Structure formats: C-alpha cells, structure tokens
Coordinates of C-alpha atoms in Angstrom, one line a residue:
Chain Z
M1 CA 11.5 31.1 -54.4
K2 CA 13.6 30.5 -51.4
T3 CA 12.8 26.8 -51.1
T4 CA 13.7 26.1 -54.7
F5 CA 16.9 28.0 -54.2
L6 CA 18.0 26.0 -51.2
I7 CA 17.2 22.7 -52.9
S8 CA 19.1 23.8 -56.0
A9 CA 22.1 24.9 -53.9
L10 CA 22.2 21.5 -52.2
I11 CA 21.8 19.6 -55.4
A12 CA 24.6 21.6 -56.9
G13 CA 26.8 20.2 -54.2
S14 CA 27.4 23.2 -52.1
T15 CA 27.2 21.4 -48.9
A16 CA 28.9 24.1 -47.0
V17 CA 25.7 24.8 -45.2
A18 CA 26.1 21.6 -43.3
A19 CA 29.8 21.9 -42.4
L20 CA 29.3 22.4 -38.6
A21 CA 29.4 20.1 -35.6
H22 CA 28.6 16.4 -35.9
G23 CA 30.6 15.9 -32.8
G24 CA 33.9 16.3 -34.5
A25 CA 33.4 13.5 -37.0
T26 CA 35.8 13.2 -39.9
G27 CA 36.2 11.3 -43.1
I28 CA 33.4 9.1 -44.3
V29 CA 31.5 9.4 -41.1
K30 CA 31.4 13.2 -41.5
N31 CA 30.4 12.8 -45.2
R32 CA 27.4 10.6 -44.4
M33 CA 26.4 12.9 -41.6
D34 CA 26.5 15.8 -44.0
A35 CA 24.5 13.9 -46.6
M36 CA 21.9 13.0 -44.0
S37 CA 21.8 16.6 -42.7
N38 CA 21.3 17.9 -46.2
M39 CA 18.4 15.5 -46.7
G40 CA 16.9 16.8 -43.4
K41 CA 17.3 20.4 -44.7
V42 CA 15.4 19.6 -47.9
I43 CA 12.7 17.8 -45.9
K44 CA 12.4 20.9 -43.7
A45 CA 12.3 23.1 -46.7
V46 CA 9.3 21.3 -48.4
S47 CA 7.5 20.4 -45.2
P48 CA 5.5 23.7 -44.9
M49 CA 4.1 23.0 -48.4
M50 CA 3.1 19.5 -47.4
Q51 CA 1.4 20.8 -44.3
G52 CA -0.5 23.3 -46.4
T53 CA 1.1 26.2 -44.5
A54 CA 3.0 27.4 -47.6
A55 CA 2.0 27.6 -51.3
Y56 CA 2.4 24.3 -53.1
N57 CA 5.1 24.2 -55.8
A58 CA 5.4 21.0 -57.8
D59 CA 8.8 21.8 -59.2
S60 CA 10.3 22.2 -55.7
V61 CA 8.8 18.9 -54.8
K62 CA 10.4 17.2 -57.9
R63 CA 13.8 18.7 -57.1
A64 CA 13.5 17.5 -53.5
A65 CA 12.5 14.0 -54.8
A66 CA 15.5 14.0 -57.1
F67 CA 17.8 14.9 -54.2
F68 CA 16.5 12.0 -52.0
A69 CA 16.8 9.6 -54.9
Q70 CA 20.4 10.7 -55.5
H71 CA 21.3 10.0 -51.9
S72 CA 19.4 6.6 -51.6
G73 CA 20.4 3.1 -52.3
E74 CA 24.0 2.4 -53.0
A75 CA 25.0 6.1 -52.7
M76 CA 23.9 5.8 -49.1
T77 CA 25.1 2.3 -48.3
R78 CA 28.6 2.9 -49.6
M79 CA 29.0 5.6 -46.9
F80 CA 28.6 2.9 -44.3
P81 CA 31.7 0.7 -44.6
E82 CA 32.0 -2.0 -42.0
G83 CA 33.7 -0.9 -38.9
S84 CA 32.7 2.8 -39.2
G85 CA 30.4 2.8 -36.2
G86 CA 31.3 3.9 -32.7
K87 CA 31.6 7.5 -31.4
P88 CA 30.9 10.1 -32.6
S89 CA 28.8 8.1 -35.1
E90 CA 25.2 7.3 -34.2
A91 CA 25.2 4.3 -36.5
R92 CA 24.2 1.0 -34.7
E93 CA 26.3 -2.0 -35.1
T94 CA 23.3 -3.9 -36.4
I95 CA 23.8 -2.2 -39.7
W96 CA 26.5 -4.7 -40.4
S97 CA 24.9 -7.7 -38.8
D98 CA 21.7 -7.1 -40.7
W99 CA 23.0 -5.5 -43.8
E100 CA 20.3 -6.8 -46.0
T101 CA 17.6 -4.9 -44.1
F102 CA 19.7 -1.8 -44.0
A103 CA 20.4 -1.8 -47.7
G104 CA 16.7 -2.6 -48.3
L105 CA 15.6 0.5 -46.5
A106 CA 18.2 2.6 -48.4
A107 CA 16.8 1.2 -51.6
Q108 CA 13.2 1.8 -50.5
L109 CA 14.1 5.4 -50.0
G110 CA 15.0 5.5 -53.7
V111 CA 11.7 3.9 -54.7
A112 CA 9.7 6.3 -52.5
A113 CA 11.6 9.3 -53.9
Q114 CA 11.0 8.3 -57.5
G115 CA 7.3 7.8 -56.6
L116 CA 7.3 11.3 -55.0
A117 CA 8.7 12.8 -58.2
V118 CA 5.7 11.3 -60.2
A119 CA 3.2 12.2 -57.5
A120 CA 4.4 15.8 -57.4
D121 CA 2.0 16.7 -60.1
N122 CA -1.0 15.2 -58.2
G123 CA -1.0 18.0 -55.7
L124 CA -2.1 17.7 -52.1
M125 CA -4.9 15.7 -50.7
G126 CA -5.0 18.1 -47.8
D127 CA -6.6 17.5 -44.4
A128 CA -10.1 17.1 -45.5
A129 CA -9.5 13.7 -47.2
G130 CA -6.4 13.0 -45.3
T131 CA -7.5 9.6 -44.2
M132 CA -5.7 7.8 -47.0
S133 CA -3.3 6.0 -44.7
S134 CA -6.1 4.7 -42.5
D135 CA -8.1 3.6 -45.5
S136 CA -5.2 1.6 -46.8
M137 CA -4.9 -0.1 -43.5
M138 CA -8.5 -0.8 -43.0
G139 CA -9.5 -1.6 -46.5
G140 CA -11.4 -4.8 -46.2
G141 CA -11.4 -4.9 -42.4
S142 CA -9.4 -8.0 -42.0
T143 CA -6.3 -6.5 -43.6
M144 CA -5.1 -5.0 -40.4
M145 CA -4.7 -8.2 -38.5
G146 CA -5.4 -10.9 -41.0
S147 CA -3.9 -11.5 -44.4
G148 CA -2.7 -7.9 -44.5
S149 CA 0.5 -9.1 -43.0
G150 CA 2.3 -7.8 -46.1
M151 CA 1.5 -4.5 -44.7
M152 CA 2.2 -5.2 -41.1
G153 CA 5.0 -7.6 -41.5
G154 CA 8.7 -7.2 -41.9
G155 CA 8.4 -4.7 -44.7
M156 CA 7.6 -2.0 -42.2
M157 CA 6.2 0.9 -44.0
G158 CA 4.4 -0.3 -47.0
G159 CA 7.8 -1.7 -47.7
R160 CA 7.0 -3.3 -51.0
M161 CA 5.1 -0.5 -52.7
T162 CA 6.3 0.3 -56.2
V163 CA 7.1 3.6 -57.8
E164 CA 3.8 3.5 -59.7
Q165 CA 1.8 2.9 -56.6
I166 CA 3.4 5.7 -54.8
G167 CA 3.3 7.9 -57.9
A168 CA -0.5 7.5 -57.9
M169 CA -0.8 8.9 -54.4
P170 CA -1.4 12.6 -53.6
A171 CA 1.9 14.4 -53.2
D172 CA 1.6 14.6 -49.4
G173 CA 0.9 10.9 -49.2
A174 CA 4.0 10.1 -51.3
F175 CA 6.0 12.5 -49.2
A176 CA 5.0 10.6 -46.1
M177 CA 6.2 7.4 -47.8
V178 CA 9.6 9.0 -48.1
T179 CA 9.8 10.3 -44.5
Q180 CA 8.4 7.1 -43.0
T181 CA 11.4 5.4 -44.7
C182 CA 13.8 7.9 -43.0
S183 CA 12.1 7.2 -39.7
A184 CA 12.0 3.4 -40.2
C185 CA 15.7 3.3 -40.8
H186 CA 16.5 5.6 -37.8
T187 CA 14.3 3.5 -35.6
K188 CA 16.2 0.4 -36.5
F189 CA 19.7 1.5 -37.2
R190 CA 20.4 4.8 -35.5
L191 CA 21.2 5.2 -31.8
E192 CA 19.2 7.7 -29.8
S193 CA 21.2 10.7 -29.1
K194 CA 19.1 13.5 -27.5
Chain D
M1 CA 3.0 13.0 2.5
R2 CA 1.0 11.1 0.0
G3 CA 4.0 10.4 -2.2
M4 CA 6.0 8.9 0.7
F5 CA 3.0 6.9 1.8
K6 CA 2.5 5.5 -1.7
L7 CA 6.2 4.5 -1.9
A8 CA 6.1 2.9 1.5
L9 CA 3.0 1.0 0.7
G10 CA 4.4 0.0 -2.6
A11 CA 7.6 -1.2 -1.0
A12 CA 5.6 -3.2 1.4
A13 CA 4.3 -5.1 -1.6
F14 CA 7.6 -6.8 -1.9
V15 CA 8.3 -7.3 1.8
A16 CA 4.9 -8.7 2.4
A17 CA 3.6 -10.0 5.6
A18 CA 0.0 -10.9 5.0
I19 CA 0.6 -12.8 1.8
G20 CA -2.1 -15.2 2.4
A21 CA -4.7 -12.5 2.8
L22 CA -3.4 -10.8 -0.2
I23 CA -3.7 -13.8 -2.4
L24 CA -7.3 -13.9 -1.6
W25 CA -8.0 -10.2 -1.7
P26 CA -10.4 -9.6 -4.6
I27 CA -9.5 -6.9 -7.1
G28 CA -11.4 -5.0 -9.8
N29 CA -15.1 -4.7 -10.1
E30 CA -17.8 -6.5 -11.9
N31 CA -19.2 -4.9 -15.0
R32 CA -22.4 -5.6 -16.8
P33 CA -22.0 -8.1 -19.5
I34 CA -21.2 -6.7 -22.9
T35 CA -23.9 -7.6 -25.4
L36 CA -23.2 -4.9 -28.1
A37 CA -22.3 -5.9 -31.6
G38 CA -18.8 -4.9 -32.5
D39 CA -17.4 -3.2 -35.6
A40 CA -14.1 -4.9 -36.6
T41 CA -13.0 -1.9 -38.7
R42 CA -13.4 0.5 -35.8
G43 CA -11.7 -2.0 -33.5
A44 CA -8.8 -2.3 -35.8
Y45 CA -8.4 1.4 -35.8
L46 CA -8.4 1.4 -32.0
A47 CA -5.9 -1.4 -31.9
R48 CA -3.6 0.7 -34.0
A49 CA -4.1 3.8 -31.8
G50 CA -3.7 1.7 -28.7
G51 CA -0.5 0.1 -29.7
C52 CA -1.9 -3.4 -29.2
I53 CA -0.6 -4.4 -32.6
A54 CA 2.8 -2.8 -32.1
C55 CA 3.4 -4.3 -28.7
H56 CA 2.0 -7.8 -29.4
T57 CA 3.7 -8.3 -32.7
D58 CA 7.4 -9.2 -32.9
F59 CA 8.1 -7.2 -36.1
A60 CA 11.8 -7.3 -35.6
A61 CA 11.8 -11.1 -35.8
G62 CA 9.2 -11.2 -38.5
G63 CA 6.6 -12.6 -36.1
A64 CA 2.9 -13.2 -37.1
P65 CA 0.5 -10.4 -36.3
L66 CA -0.5 -10.3 -32.6
A67 CA 1.4 -13.6 -31.8
G68 CA 3.3 -11.7 -29.1
G69 CA 7.0 -12.3 -28.0
V70 CA 8.0 -8.6 -27.9
K71 CA 10.6 -8.3 -25.1
L72 CA 10.1 -5.6 -22.5
A73 CA 13.0 -5.1 -20.2
T74 CA 12.1 -3.6 -16.9
P75 CA 14.3 -2.9 -13.8
F76 CA 12.5 -5.9 -12.2
G77 CA 13.1 -8.5 -14.9
T78 CA 11.9 -9.2 -18.4
L79 CA 8.4 -9.4 -19.7
Y80 CA 7.3 -10.8 -23.0
S81 CA 4.0 -9.7 -24.6
P82 CA 1.7 -12.7 -24.8
N83 CA 0.0 -14.3 -27.8
L84 CA -3.3 -12.6 -28.5
T85 CA -4.4 -14.6 -31.6
T86 CA -7.5 -16.6 -31.8
D87 CA -5.7 -19.8 -30.9
P88 CA -7.8 -21.4 -28.1
E89 CA -4.9 -22.8 -26.2
H90 CA -2.0 -20.4 -26.7
G91 CA -3.9 -17.2 -27.6
I92 CA -7.2 -15.8 -26.3
G93 CA -9.5 -17.8 -28.6
S94 CA -11.3 -19.4 -25.8
W95 CA -12.0 -16.2 -23.9
T96 CA -15.3 -14.4 -23.6
V97 CA -15.8 -10.7 -24.4
D98 CA -16.3 -10.1 -20.7
Q99 CA -13.0 -11.6 -19.8
F100 CA -11.4 -9.6 -22.5
A101 CA -13.0 -6.4 -21.1
R102 CA -11.7 -7.1 -17.6
A103 CA -8.2 -7.7 -18.9
V104 CA -8.1 -4.6 -21.0
R105 CA -9.9 -2.1 -18.8
Q106 CA -9.0 -3.4 -15.4
G107 CA -5.8 -5.4 -15.9
I108 CA -7.1 -8.6 -14.4
S109 CA -6.8 -12.1 -16.0
P110 CA -9.7 -14.5 -16.4
E111 CA -8.3 -16.3 -13.3
G112 CA -8.5 -13.1 -11.3
A113 CA -4.7 -12.5 -11.3
P114 CA -3.4 -8.9 -11.7
Y115 CA -1.3 -8.1 -14.8
Y116 CA 1.9 -6.2 -14.7
P117 CA 1.4 -2.5 -15.5
A118 CA 4.0 -2.8 -18.4
F119 CA 0.8 -3.9 -20.1
T120 CA -0.6 -0.4 -20.6
Y121 CA -4.1 -1.3 -19.3
P122 CA -4.2 1.7 -16.9
F123 CA -4.7 3.9 -20.0
Y124 CA -7.6 1.8 -21.4
A125 CA -9.8 2.1 -18.3
N126 CA -12.1 4.6 -19.9
F127 CA -12.7 2.5 -23.1
S128 CA -16.5 2.3 -23.5
D129 CA -18.4 -1.0 -23.9
Q130 CA -18.7 -0.2 -27.6
D131 CA -14.9 0.3 -27.8
I132 CA -14.4 -3.1 -26.2
A133 CA -17.0 -4.8 -28.4
D134 CA -15.2 -3.3 -31.5
L135 CA -11.8 -4.4 -30.4
W136 CA -13.1 -7.8 -29.6
A137 CA -14.6 -8.1 -33.1
A138 CA -11.3 -7.0 -34.6
F139 CA -9.4 -9.6 -32.6
Q140 CA -11.7 -12.3 -33.9
T141 CA -10.3 -11.7 -37.4
V142 CA -6.7 -12.5 -36.3
P143 CA -5.5 -15.9 -37.6
A144 CA -4.7 -18.4 -34.9
V145 CA -1.0 -19.0 -34.1
A146 CA -0.4 -22.1 -32.2
E147 CA 2.7 -20.9 -30.4
P148 CA 2.9 -20.6 -26.6
S149 CA 3.6 -17.2 -25.1
T150 CA 7.2 -16.8 -23.9
P151 CA 7.2 -17.0 -20.1
H152 CA 8.2 -13.9 -18.2
K153 CA 11.6 -13.7 -16.5
M154 CA 10.9 -11.6 -13.5
L155 CA 13.2 -11.5 -10.5
F156 CA 11.9 -12.6 -7.1
P157 CA 9.8 -11.1 -5.5
F158 CA 8.5 -9.4 -8.6
N159 CA 7.5 -12.7 -10.1
Q160 CA 4.9 -13.0 -7.4
R161 CA 1.7 -11.5 -8.8
W162 CA 0.1 -10.9 -5.5
G163 CA 2.5 -8.1 -5.0
L164 CA 0.8 -6.4 -7.9
K165 CA -2.3 -6.1 -5.8
L166 CA -0.5 -3.7 -3.5
W167 CA 0.9 -1.9 -6.4
R168 CA -2.6 -1.4 -7.8
A169 CA -3.8 -0.1 -4.4
A170 CA -1.0 2.4 -4.2
F171 CA -0.5 3.5 -7.8
L172 CA -3.3 2.5 -10.1
E173 CA -4.8 5.8 -11.4
K174 CA -7.6 6.8 -13.7
P175 CA -6.4 7.8 -17.2
Q176 CA -6.6 11.5 -18.1
S177 CA -8.9 10.9 -21.0
E178 CA -12.4 11.8 -19.9
P179 CA -13.9 15.0 -21.5
V180 CA -13.3 18.2 -19.6
P181 CA -16.2 20.6 -19.8
G182 CA -15.5 24.0 -21.3
N183 CA -13.3 22.6 -24.1
D184 CA -14.5 21.9 -27.6
A185 CA -15.0 18.6 -29.2
E186 CA -11.7 18.6 -31.0
W187 CA -9.7 19.3 -27.8
N188 CA -11.6 16.6 -25.9
R189 CA -11.1 14.1 -28.7
G190 CA -7.4 14.9 -28.6
R191 CA -7.4 14.3 -24.8
Q192 CA -9.3 11.0 -25.3
I193 CA -6.6 9.6 -27.6
V194 CA -3.5 11.2 -26.0
G195 CA -4.5 10.3 -22.4
G196 CA -6.2 7.0 -23.3
A197 CA -5.5 4.7 -26.2
A198 CA -2.2 6.3 -27.4
H199 CA -0.8 6.2 -23.8
C200 CA 1.8 9.0 -24.6
A201 CA 2.4 9.4 -20.8
A202 CA 3.7 5.8 -20.6
C203 CA 7.0 7.0 -22.0
H204 CA 6.8 10.8 -21.5
T205 CA 6.1 10.9 -17.8
G206 CA 8.8 10.0 -15.3
R207 CA 8.4 7.0 -13.0
N208 CA 9.3 6.3 -9.4
I209 CA 11.5 3.4 -8.4
L210 CA 8.5 1.0 -8.4
G211 CA 7.7 1.9 -11.9
A212 CA 4.7 4.1 -11.2
R213 CA 4.2 7.2 -13.2
K214 CA 4.6 10.5 -11.3
S215 CA 1.6 12.0 -12.9
D216 CA 1.0 14.7 -10.3
T217 CA 4.4 16.3 -10.5
Q218 CA 6.1 15.0 -13.7
H219 CA 3.2 14.8 -16.2
F220 CA 4.8 14.9 -19.7
K221 CA 8.1 16.2 -18.3
G222 CA 10.0 13.4 -20.0
S223 CA 11.4 10.1 -18.7
T224 CA 14.8 8.5 -18.4
S225 CA 13.5 5.0 -17.6
L226 CA 11.8 3.6 -20.7
P227 CA 11.7 -0.2 -21.1
G228 CA 15.2 -1.2 -22.3
G229 CA 16.8 1.9 -20.8
G230 CA 15.9 4.6 -23.3
K231 CA 14.7 8.1 -22.5
A232 CA 12.0 10.3 -23.9
P233 CA 12.0 14.1 -23.9
A234 CA 9.5 16.4 -22.3
I235 CA 6.3 17.0 -24.3
D236 CA 4.5 19.4 -22.0
F237 CA 3.1 22.4 -24.0
E238 CA 5.7 24.8 -22.8
T239 CA 8.6 22.7 -23.8
L240 CA 7.0 21.8 -27.1
Q241 CA 6.5 25.5 -27.8
K242 CA 10.1 26.3 -26.9
R243 CA 11.3 23.6 -29.2
G244 CA 9.5 25.0 -32.3
W245 CA 6.5 22.7 -32.3
T246 CA 3.1 24.0 -33.5
V247 CA -0.3 22.3 -34.0
E248 CA 0.5 22.0 -37.7
N249 CA 4.0 20.5 -37.5
L250 CA 3.1 18.2 -34.5
A251 CA 0.1 16.8 -36.4
F252 CA 2.4 16.4 -39.4
A253 CA 5.1 14.6 -37.2
L254 CA 2.5 12.1 -36.0
K255 CA 2.0 11.2 -39.7
T256 CA 5.4 11.6 -41.2
G257 CA 7.8 11.0 -38.3
I258 CA 9.5 14.3 -39.2
R259 CA 10.5 16.8 -36.5
P260 CA 10.5 20.6 -37.1
D261 CA 14.2 20.6 -37.9
G262 CA 13.8 18.1 -40.7
D263 CA 15.3 15.2 -38.9
A264 CA 13.3 12.0 -38.6
F265 CA 12.2 10.3 -35.3
G266 CA 14.1 7.2 -34.3
G267 CA 13.8 4.8 -31.4
A268 CA 10.6 4.2 -29.6
M269 CA 9.0 7.3 -31.0
G270 CA 9.7 6.1 -34.6
E271 CA 7.7 3.0 -33.7
V272 CA 4.9 5.0 -32.2
V273 CA 4.4 6.7 -35.5
L274 CA 5.2 3.8 -37.8
Y275 CA 2.9 1.3 -36.1
G276 CA 0.4 3.7 -34.6
T277 CA -0.3 7.3 -35.3
R278 CA 0.4 7.3 -39.0
F279 CA -2.7 5.1 -39.4
L280 CA -5.0 7.5 -37.7
T281 CA -7.2 10.0 -39.5
A282 CA -5.9 13.5 -40.2
E283 CA -8.7 14.8 -37.9
D284 CA -7.5 12.7 -35.0
R285 CA -3.9 13.6 -35.4
R286 CA -4.8 17.2 -35.4
A287 CA -7.0 16.8 -32.4
M288 CA -4.1 15.3 -30.5
A289 CA -1.8 18.2 -31.5
V290 CA -4.4 20.7 -30.5
Y291 CA -4.7 19.2 -27.1
L292 CA -0.9 18.7 -26.6
M293 CA -0.1 22.3 -27.6
D294 CA -2.7 23.7 -25.2
D295 CA -2.2 24.3 -21.5
H296 CA -4.1 21.2 -20.4
S297 CA -2.5 21.0 -16.9
G298 CA -5.9 21.8 -15.3
G299 CA -7.3 18.7 -16.8

C-alpha cells in the first residue's frame, strides 16, 4: 500500500523527499523544517483515511503515530536552540521567551501520538456520529463557560488529556487531537508566511 | 458612484459638522420583547460558532472565560473586548435579555450608543429570538468576574462614538446568511453559519480605508488588513478549487486544522478552528464546506 510505503520510507530516515526549498535554510533550521515537512507528509498520507475517502488501515495509522511520537517532545525542542529564529525561519521569538508553553506543546504532541497509536484499532467514528468534539464541550451544559475552564483555559486543545483518554477515542478523534496540537503550536509560535 | 458616495459619507463622519444632531439621532429599531425560554446548551454551541468565547476570553494571558481583555489593534486605535461575565458591575449581569438582543443583533448599547464594528455584530443580525434566548441562557452560566473591562485606546476622532452613527448609515449591511430558495437544507445551513455566526467574511473579505467590508466587489477575495496587521487568503469557491480544496478536505480542515498539503493552520485561522469550528457537529462543518465550495455568488 502506497501510504504504508511512504510512512515506512520516512521512518527509515530517507528524508530526501523533503530536501527542497525552505527558503535556503541551512543547518539546524533546515533540519527542523525537514522534520516538520515530513510530519506534514505523513499527515497528508493518512488524511484520506481519516476523512473516509480511502480505505482504513490500522497499521498505517500506527506507523504514522510512531512517526509523530518520534518527532515530539525533546526531539523537537532540541532543534530550536535559542537564537535560531529570524529569516528564513518562521519561528517566532516567543518560543524562547515562553519556552515552557512551547515545550509543553511539543510534549503534548507525543501524548496525542501515543494515544493515536492505541486508538488506531478503534476504527473511525465517521460522520454519522462525528459529534464527539461537541459532546465533550457541551457535556453538562455549564462546561463550556463555567467550570469547564480546564478545557477552555490555557491548556488549549484538551491540553491535559492522557494517553489513555485519547486512546479510548475513535481513531479520527485521536487523529484530530494530534493535528490540533500541530495547529495550536503554529498559531502561537509560527509566523504567518503565505 | 455608490462606493464613492459611501466613502465620502463615511469620511464626513470624522469631519463632522452637525455633531449635536448626530448625538441625538436615534439608531436601531425596537423589537418585540423576548419571552422565549432559552436552552443553554444550544446557546453554548452558538457562542462557540460565533466566536464570542474566542474573542471575549484572553486565552493568551490565561484569562477567565468571557472576562474580556483581548486586544484588537485597528488602524484607528486599539480596542479591548469587554467583560461579558455575570458580574453586575463589570460584566453584563445587570442587563436584560432585550438589552442583550439589541447589543448582539443591532450593535447598540443599553445607553443607546453604537458599538465599533470590530465587534462582529453585523454578522449576528439574523439571529432569531430563539438564538438570542439560547445565548442569553448560556451566558447566565458564566461565573462572575469582578474585573473592569480595559478601556479602549482609540485615536481622536475615532474615540467619538457619534461618528459610528454615520458609519452605520454608510456601511452597515445585512449578513449574507438568510436562506436562498432553490438550494437544499444543507446548503442553506452552511450559508447560515458561514455568513452569520462564524463571520468568515470578517477576515476573508477586504476592507476600505474606513474598515468597511467591500462585500460587493471583494467578497471572500482575501484581506490584507486583519486586526494586528495580518492577512487572510481568498476563499471564494474558484480559488479554493484551484488550491486543492474539496468538500471533504475543507470540512476536515475545520475540524483538524489541516490543509490539503498536510501542513497545519497557524495564526488567526488556527484560532478559528481551535476555539470555534472544531466544536461544531460534523454535519454543520460539512454544510459549511458544501456552501463554500459551491458558486454562491448569486446569493
């Protein structure tokens, strides 16, 4: 299967696919751009499955999850040494002034990825019952604005969910936990380019 | 030319001769009192979709839900979203549902003063009485926060609210959210959310120098003047198609924040998804995508 092949190739470290462009970046900046791009490629490869437009394959999802886990946490943060911002990098300076939040999101990616690996066997919830996210927000009515501040507060995207909690979700729900972490970090710490 | 006329009229707002008359000029219209019972869960859903929570909660500073304080930089000065908690002094705890309705649908304060259009009330004008009752019920569940709203820092003359009456006369337009006959329920639901609560055009439609959307010529053609100086790309159906968007991957993006190329949204759009559309039902996200990917220029 093509998807599985791509993911395997990436995991095996043949990052040649991503060698292009990046605005002429070199060294560690280029390395992290490559790592990010490769995660993007894996996301792209499994997205059709998650959308239900390609056949679901739990093994591919597990490989993808392992790939994200491998690139999360410290593996990610050590590619952002202080002073490595500025053109052509899109990293915001706030990474270094708010390192704790940045590192927290990098770690959260690992938690979500491990959760996804467990959730892979749960299969998709699909569109019909795809209201999971809204359930979780509205459970008990008051959660959204009231005491549910755990959900709305600093932790952004279900920030404090555990591997077990994410692992209990349908695979597409767990996948969204991964991607929402990508997006949360980009929202906070990546400059807009396009 | 209508556009020129509007500009001239708008500019006059800030030159202003008949200020006295303006201050007394009544705006808005009276509505029948709202007596419907509200559903807080439905209201919470609408508050997500409408961005009320996102814009009135200072997430970056770890602020309490709906206590305000989000900074909105405009070319005319800086606005801060106010405290909307149930605190009777600093929030809206002493308001009536009818005052709330007037603020949200018409952009007019309980004292009769016009609000700045950075508050996205022009998009909420088609909210039904039931929508308002539901929102109101949801806001009643918000714990009071006894912190005063941060005062706006608008430059003269933009700090004179009477000027906004002329702005309203020149630029206030109906939201494009009412059903269009000949389209099915899903399409119309998409239109209702995209053109109403979710106020996608607030960022994706260009604005003139007085901050009014150029809806007639620039609808969804992108904008280079977001609050704080950001820009947003075009999302008219032709551009979306060209850039590889489909109904499926657009609905997916509104849930996951993932673009067709596998990259993740950042910036203002990341927030739209993180604080808004990811909480909607799959059916609503799909309806939005169906509407957006269709040629809806006629309506």
